[in-house]
PDB file of C-alpha atoms in Angstrom:
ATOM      1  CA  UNK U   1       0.000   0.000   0.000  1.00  0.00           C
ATOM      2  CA  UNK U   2       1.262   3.673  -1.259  1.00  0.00           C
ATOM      3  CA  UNK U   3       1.529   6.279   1.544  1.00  0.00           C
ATOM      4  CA  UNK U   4      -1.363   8.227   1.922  1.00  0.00           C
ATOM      5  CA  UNK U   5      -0.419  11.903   0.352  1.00  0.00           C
ATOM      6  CA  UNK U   6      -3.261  14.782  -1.372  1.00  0.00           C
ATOM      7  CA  UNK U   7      -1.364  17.146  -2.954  1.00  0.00           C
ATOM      8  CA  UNK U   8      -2.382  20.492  -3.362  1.00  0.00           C
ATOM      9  CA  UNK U   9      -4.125  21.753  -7.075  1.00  0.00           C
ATOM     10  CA  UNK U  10      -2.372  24.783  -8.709  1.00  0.00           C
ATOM     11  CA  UNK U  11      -5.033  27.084  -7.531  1.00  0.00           C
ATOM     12  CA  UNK U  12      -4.723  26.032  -3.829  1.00  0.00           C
ATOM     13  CA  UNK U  13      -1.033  26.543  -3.382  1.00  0.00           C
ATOM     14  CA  UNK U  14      -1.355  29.713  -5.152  1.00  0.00           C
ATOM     15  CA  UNK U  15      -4.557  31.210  -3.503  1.00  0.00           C
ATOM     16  CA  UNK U  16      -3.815  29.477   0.048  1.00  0.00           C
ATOM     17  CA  UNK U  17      -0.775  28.265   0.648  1.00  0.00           C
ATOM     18  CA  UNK U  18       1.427  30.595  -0.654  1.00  0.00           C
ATOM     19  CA  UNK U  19      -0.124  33.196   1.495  1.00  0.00           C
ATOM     20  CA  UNK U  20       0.140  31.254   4.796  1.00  0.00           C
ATOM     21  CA  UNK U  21       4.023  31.006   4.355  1.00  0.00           C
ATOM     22  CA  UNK U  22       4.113  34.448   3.452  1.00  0.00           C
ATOM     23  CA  UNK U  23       2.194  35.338   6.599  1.00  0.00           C
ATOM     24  CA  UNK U  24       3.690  32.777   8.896  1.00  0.00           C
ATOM     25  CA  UNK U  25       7.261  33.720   7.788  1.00  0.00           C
ATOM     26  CA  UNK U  26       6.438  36.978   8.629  1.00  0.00           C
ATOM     27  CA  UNK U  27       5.248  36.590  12.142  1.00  0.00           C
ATOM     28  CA  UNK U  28       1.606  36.725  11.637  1.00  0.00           C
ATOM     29  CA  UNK U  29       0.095  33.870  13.249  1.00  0.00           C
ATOM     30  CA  UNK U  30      -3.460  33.135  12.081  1.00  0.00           C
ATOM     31  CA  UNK U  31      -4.816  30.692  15.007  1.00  0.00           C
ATOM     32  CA  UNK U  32      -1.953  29.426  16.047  1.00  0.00           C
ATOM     33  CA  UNK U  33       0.053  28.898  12.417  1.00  0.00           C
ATOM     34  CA  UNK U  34       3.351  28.997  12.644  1.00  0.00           C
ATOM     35  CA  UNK U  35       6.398  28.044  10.271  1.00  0.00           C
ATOM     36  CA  UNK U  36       7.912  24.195  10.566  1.00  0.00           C
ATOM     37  CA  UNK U  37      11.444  24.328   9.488  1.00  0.00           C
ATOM     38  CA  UNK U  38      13.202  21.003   9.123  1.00  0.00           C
ATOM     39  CA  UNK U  39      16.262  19.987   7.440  1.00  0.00           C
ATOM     40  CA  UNK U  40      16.230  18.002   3.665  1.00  0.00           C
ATOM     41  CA  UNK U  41      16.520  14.158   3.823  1.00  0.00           C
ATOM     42  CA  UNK U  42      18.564  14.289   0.891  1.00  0.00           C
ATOM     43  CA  UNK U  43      19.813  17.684   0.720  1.00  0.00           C
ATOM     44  CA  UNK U  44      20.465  18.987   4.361  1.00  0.00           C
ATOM     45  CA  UNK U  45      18.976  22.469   3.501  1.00  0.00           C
ATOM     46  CA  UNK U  46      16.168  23.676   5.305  1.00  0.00           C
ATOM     47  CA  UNK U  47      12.633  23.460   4.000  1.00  0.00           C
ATOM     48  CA  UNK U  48       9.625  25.126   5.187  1.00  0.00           C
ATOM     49  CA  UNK U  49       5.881  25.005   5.237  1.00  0.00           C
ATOM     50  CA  UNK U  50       3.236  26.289   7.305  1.00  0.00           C
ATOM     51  CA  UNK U  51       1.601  24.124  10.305  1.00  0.00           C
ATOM     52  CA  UNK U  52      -0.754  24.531  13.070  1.00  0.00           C
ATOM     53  CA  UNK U  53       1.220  22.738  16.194  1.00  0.00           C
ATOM     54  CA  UNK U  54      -1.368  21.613  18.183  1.00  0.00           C
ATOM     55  CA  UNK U  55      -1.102  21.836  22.575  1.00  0.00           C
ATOM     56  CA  UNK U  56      -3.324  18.766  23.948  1.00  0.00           C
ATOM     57  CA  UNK U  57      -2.937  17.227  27.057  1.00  0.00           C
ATOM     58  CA  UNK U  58      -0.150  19.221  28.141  1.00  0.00           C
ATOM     59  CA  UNK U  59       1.461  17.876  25.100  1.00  0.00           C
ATOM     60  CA  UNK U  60       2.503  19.496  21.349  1.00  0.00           C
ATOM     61  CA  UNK U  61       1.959  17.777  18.155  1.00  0.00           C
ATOM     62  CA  UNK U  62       2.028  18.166  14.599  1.00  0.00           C
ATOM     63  CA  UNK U  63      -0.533  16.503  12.238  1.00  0.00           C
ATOM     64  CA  UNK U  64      -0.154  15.979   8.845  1.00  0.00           C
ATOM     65  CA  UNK U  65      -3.809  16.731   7.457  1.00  0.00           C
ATOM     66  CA  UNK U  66      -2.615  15.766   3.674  1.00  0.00           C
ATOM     67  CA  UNK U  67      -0.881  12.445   4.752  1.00  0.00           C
ATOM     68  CA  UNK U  68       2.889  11.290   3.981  1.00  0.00           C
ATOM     69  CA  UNK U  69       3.641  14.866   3.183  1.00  0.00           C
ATOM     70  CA  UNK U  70       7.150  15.781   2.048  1.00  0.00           C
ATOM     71  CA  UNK U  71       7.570  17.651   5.660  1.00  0.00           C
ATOM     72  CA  UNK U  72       6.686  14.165   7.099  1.00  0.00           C
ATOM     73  CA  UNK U  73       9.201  12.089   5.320  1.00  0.00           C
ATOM     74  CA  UNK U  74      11.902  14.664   6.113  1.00  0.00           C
ATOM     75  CA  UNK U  75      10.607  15.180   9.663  1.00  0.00           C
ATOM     76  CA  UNK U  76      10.604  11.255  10.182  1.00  0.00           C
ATOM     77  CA  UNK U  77      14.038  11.178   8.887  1.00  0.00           C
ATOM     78  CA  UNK U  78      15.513  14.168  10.931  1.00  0.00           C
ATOM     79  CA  UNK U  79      14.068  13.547  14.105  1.00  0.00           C
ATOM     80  CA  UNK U  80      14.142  17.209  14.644  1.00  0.00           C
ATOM     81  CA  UNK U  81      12.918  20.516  13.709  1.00  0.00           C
ATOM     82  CA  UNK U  82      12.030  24.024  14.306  1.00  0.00           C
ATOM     83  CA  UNK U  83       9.448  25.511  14.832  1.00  0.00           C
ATOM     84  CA  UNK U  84       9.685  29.873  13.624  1.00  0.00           C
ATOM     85  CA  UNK U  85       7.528  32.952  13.969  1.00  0.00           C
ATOM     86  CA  UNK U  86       8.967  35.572  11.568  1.00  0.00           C
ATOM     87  CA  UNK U  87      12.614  35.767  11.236  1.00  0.00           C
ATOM     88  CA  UNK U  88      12.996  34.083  14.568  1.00  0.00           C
ATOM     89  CA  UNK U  89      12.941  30.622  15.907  1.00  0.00           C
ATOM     90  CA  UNK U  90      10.379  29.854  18.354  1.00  0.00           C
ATOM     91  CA  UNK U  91      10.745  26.622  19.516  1.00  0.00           C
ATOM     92  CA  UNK U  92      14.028  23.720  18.694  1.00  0.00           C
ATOM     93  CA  UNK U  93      11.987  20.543  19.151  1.00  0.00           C
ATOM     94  CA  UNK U  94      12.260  16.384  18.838  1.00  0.00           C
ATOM     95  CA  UNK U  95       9.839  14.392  16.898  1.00  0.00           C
ATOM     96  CA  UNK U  96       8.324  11.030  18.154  1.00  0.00           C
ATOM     97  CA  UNK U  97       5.797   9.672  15.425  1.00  0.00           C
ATOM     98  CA  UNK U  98       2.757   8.032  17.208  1.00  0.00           C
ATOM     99  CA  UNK U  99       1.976   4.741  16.578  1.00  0.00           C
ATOM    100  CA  UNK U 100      -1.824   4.501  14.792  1.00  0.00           C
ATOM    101  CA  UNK U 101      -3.139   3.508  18.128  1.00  0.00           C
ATOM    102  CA  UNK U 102      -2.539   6.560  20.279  1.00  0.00           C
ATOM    103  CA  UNK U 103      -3.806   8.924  17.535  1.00  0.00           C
ATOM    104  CA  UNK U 104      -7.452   8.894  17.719  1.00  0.00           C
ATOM    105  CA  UNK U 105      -7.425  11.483  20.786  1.00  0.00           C
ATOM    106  CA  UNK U 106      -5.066  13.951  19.005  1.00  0.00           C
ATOM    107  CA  UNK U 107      -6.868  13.740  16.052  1.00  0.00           C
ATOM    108  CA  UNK U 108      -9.889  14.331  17.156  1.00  0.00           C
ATOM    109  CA  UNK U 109      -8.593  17.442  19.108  1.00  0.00           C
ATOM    110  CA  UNK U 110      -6.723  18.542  15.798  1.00  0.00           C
ATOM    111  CA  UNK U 111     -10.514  18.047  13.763  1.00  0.00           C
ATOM    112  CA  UNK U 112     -12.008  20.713  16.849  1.00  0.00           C
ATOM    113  CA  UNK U 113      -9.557  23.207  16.517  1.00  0.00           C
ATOM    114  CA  UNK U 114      -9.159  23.260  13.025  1.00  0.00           C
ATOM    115  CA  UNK U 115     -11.479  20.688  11.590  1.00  0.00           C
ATOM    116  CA  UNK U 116     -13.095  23.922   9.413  1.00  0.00           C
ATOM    117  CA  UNK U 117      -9.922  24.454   7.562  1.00  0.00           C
ATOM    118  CA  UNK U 118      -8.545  20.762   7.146  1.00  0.00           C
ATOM    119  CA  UNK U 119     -11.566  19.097   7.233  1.00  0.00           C
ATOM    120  CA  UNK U 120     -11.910  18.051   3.889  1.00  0.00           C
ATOM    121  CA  UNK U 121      -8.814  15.854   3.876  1.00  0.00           C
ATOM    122  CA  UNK U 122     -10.401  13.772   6.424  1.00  0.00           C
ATOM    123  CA  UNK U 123     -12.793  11.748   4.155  1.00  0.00           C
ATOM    124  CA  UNK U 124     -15.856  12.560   6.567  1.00  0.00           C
ATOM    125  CA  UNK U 125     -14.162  11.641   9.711  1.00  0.00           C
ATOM    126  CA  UNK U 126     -14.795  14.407  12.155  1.00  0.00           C
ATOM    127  CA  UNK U 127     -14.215  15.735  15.840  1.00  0.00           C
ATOM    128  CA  UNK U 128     -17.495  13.505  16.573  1.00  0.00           C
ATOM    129  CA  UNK U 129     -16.127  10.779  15.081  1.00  0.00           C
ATOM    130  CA  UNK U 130     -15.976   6.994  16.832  1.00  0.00           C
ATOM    131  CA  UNK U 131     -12.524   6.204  18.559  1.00  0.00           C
ATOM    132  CA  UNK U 132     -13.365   3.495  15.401  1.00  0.00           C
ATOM    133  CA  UNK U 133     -13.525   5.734  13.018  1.00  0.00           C
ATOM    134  CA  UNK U 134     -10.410   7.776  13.665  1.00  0.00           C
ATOM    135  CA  UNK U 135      -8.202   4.836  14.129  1.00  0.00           C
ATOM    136  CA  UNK U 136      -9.976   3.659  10.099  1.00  0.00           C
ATOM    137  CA  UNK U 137      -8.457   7.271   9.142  1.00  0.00           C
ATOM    138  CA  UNK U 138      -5.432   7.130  11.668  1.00  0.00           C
ATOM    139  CA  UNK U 139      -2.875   5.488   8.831  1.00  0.00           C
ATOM    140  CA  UNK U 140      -2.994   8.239   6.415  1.00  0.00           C
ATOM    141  CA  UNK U 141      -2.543  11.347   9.225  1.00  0.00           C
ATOM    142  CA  UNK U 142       1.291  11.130  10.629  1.00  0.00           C
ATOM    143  CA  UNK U 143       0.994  12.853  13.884  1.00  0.00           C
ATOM    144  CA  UNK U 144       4.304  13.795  15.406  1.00  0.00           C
ATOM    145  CA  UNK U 145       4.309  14.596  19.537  1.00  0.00           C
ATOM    146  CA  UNK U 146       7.119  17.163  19.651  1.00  0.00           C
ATOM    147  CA  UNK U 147       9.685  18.005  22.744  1.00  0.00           C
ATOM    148  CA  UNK U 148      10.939  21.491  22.938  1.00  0.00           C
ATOM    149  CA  UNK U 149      14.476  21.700  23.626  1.00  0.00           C
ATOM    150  CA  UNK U 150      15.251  24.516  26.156  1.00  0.00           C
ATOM    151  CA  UNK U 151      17.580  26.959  25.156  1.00  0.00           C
ATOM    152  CA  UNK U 152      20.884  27.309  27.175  1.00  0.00           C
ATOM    153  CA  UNK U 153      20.583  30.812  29.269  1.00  0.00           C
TER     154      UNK U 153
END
């Protein structure tokens, strides 16, 4: 079975996404966005997109709304990212993919908080969703809990 992946259409990265980098790489953080910066698999550079980090449980995670993303395979790879606001770095974290079993409850604390923008990529499965139902959908959504490194003073 192929990783799970919906790429965006011409007109979305254009009309949406472009826009959320520009804002999120500029500081402006629209509920919560905020820049993931993590380092090429192949490359070593450091490649961006916009995210919404979610806080749960006294926990942070990142979700993966469109699946096996190119963030996610360079995330899994890593191990370790940052997270930026503007020009500056926000938060120097670890990642620790969940297994499919543990991310019913973060997913369906992801679908409340943004379920209106990401929605669609869930194939009906909403915050009301059975424990059942978000484990069906769990496969194609990496979720990533992240530690934040603190900074030496």
């Amino acid at each position: 079975m192929s990783p799970h992946y919906l790429k965006p259409g011409r007109y979305e990265a254009v009309l949406v996404h472009r826009p959320l980098a520009w804002l999120a790489r500029r500081g402006i953080r629209l509920y919560g966005l905020s820049e993931l910066a993590v380092r090429g698999r192949k490359s070593g550079a450091w490649r961006t997109t916009p995210v919404n980090p979610l806080s749960h449980a006294g926990e942070r995670y990142l979700v993966a709304p469109r699946g096996h993303t190119q963030w996610v395979r360079n995330l899994r790879e890593a191990g370790n990212g940052e997270l930026r606001s503007g020009r500056r770095r926000t938060d120097r974290f670890t990642a620790t993919e969940l297994p499919d079993a543990e991310k019913p409850e973060v997913l369906r604390a992801y679908l409340k908080r943004w379920g209106w923008e990401v929605g669609r990529f869930f194939d009906g499965v909403n915050a009301k969703s059975s424990d059942e139902e978000l484990l069906a959908a769990a496969h194609k959504h990496p979720v990533f809990r992240i530690t934040v490194h603190e900074e030496p003073a």
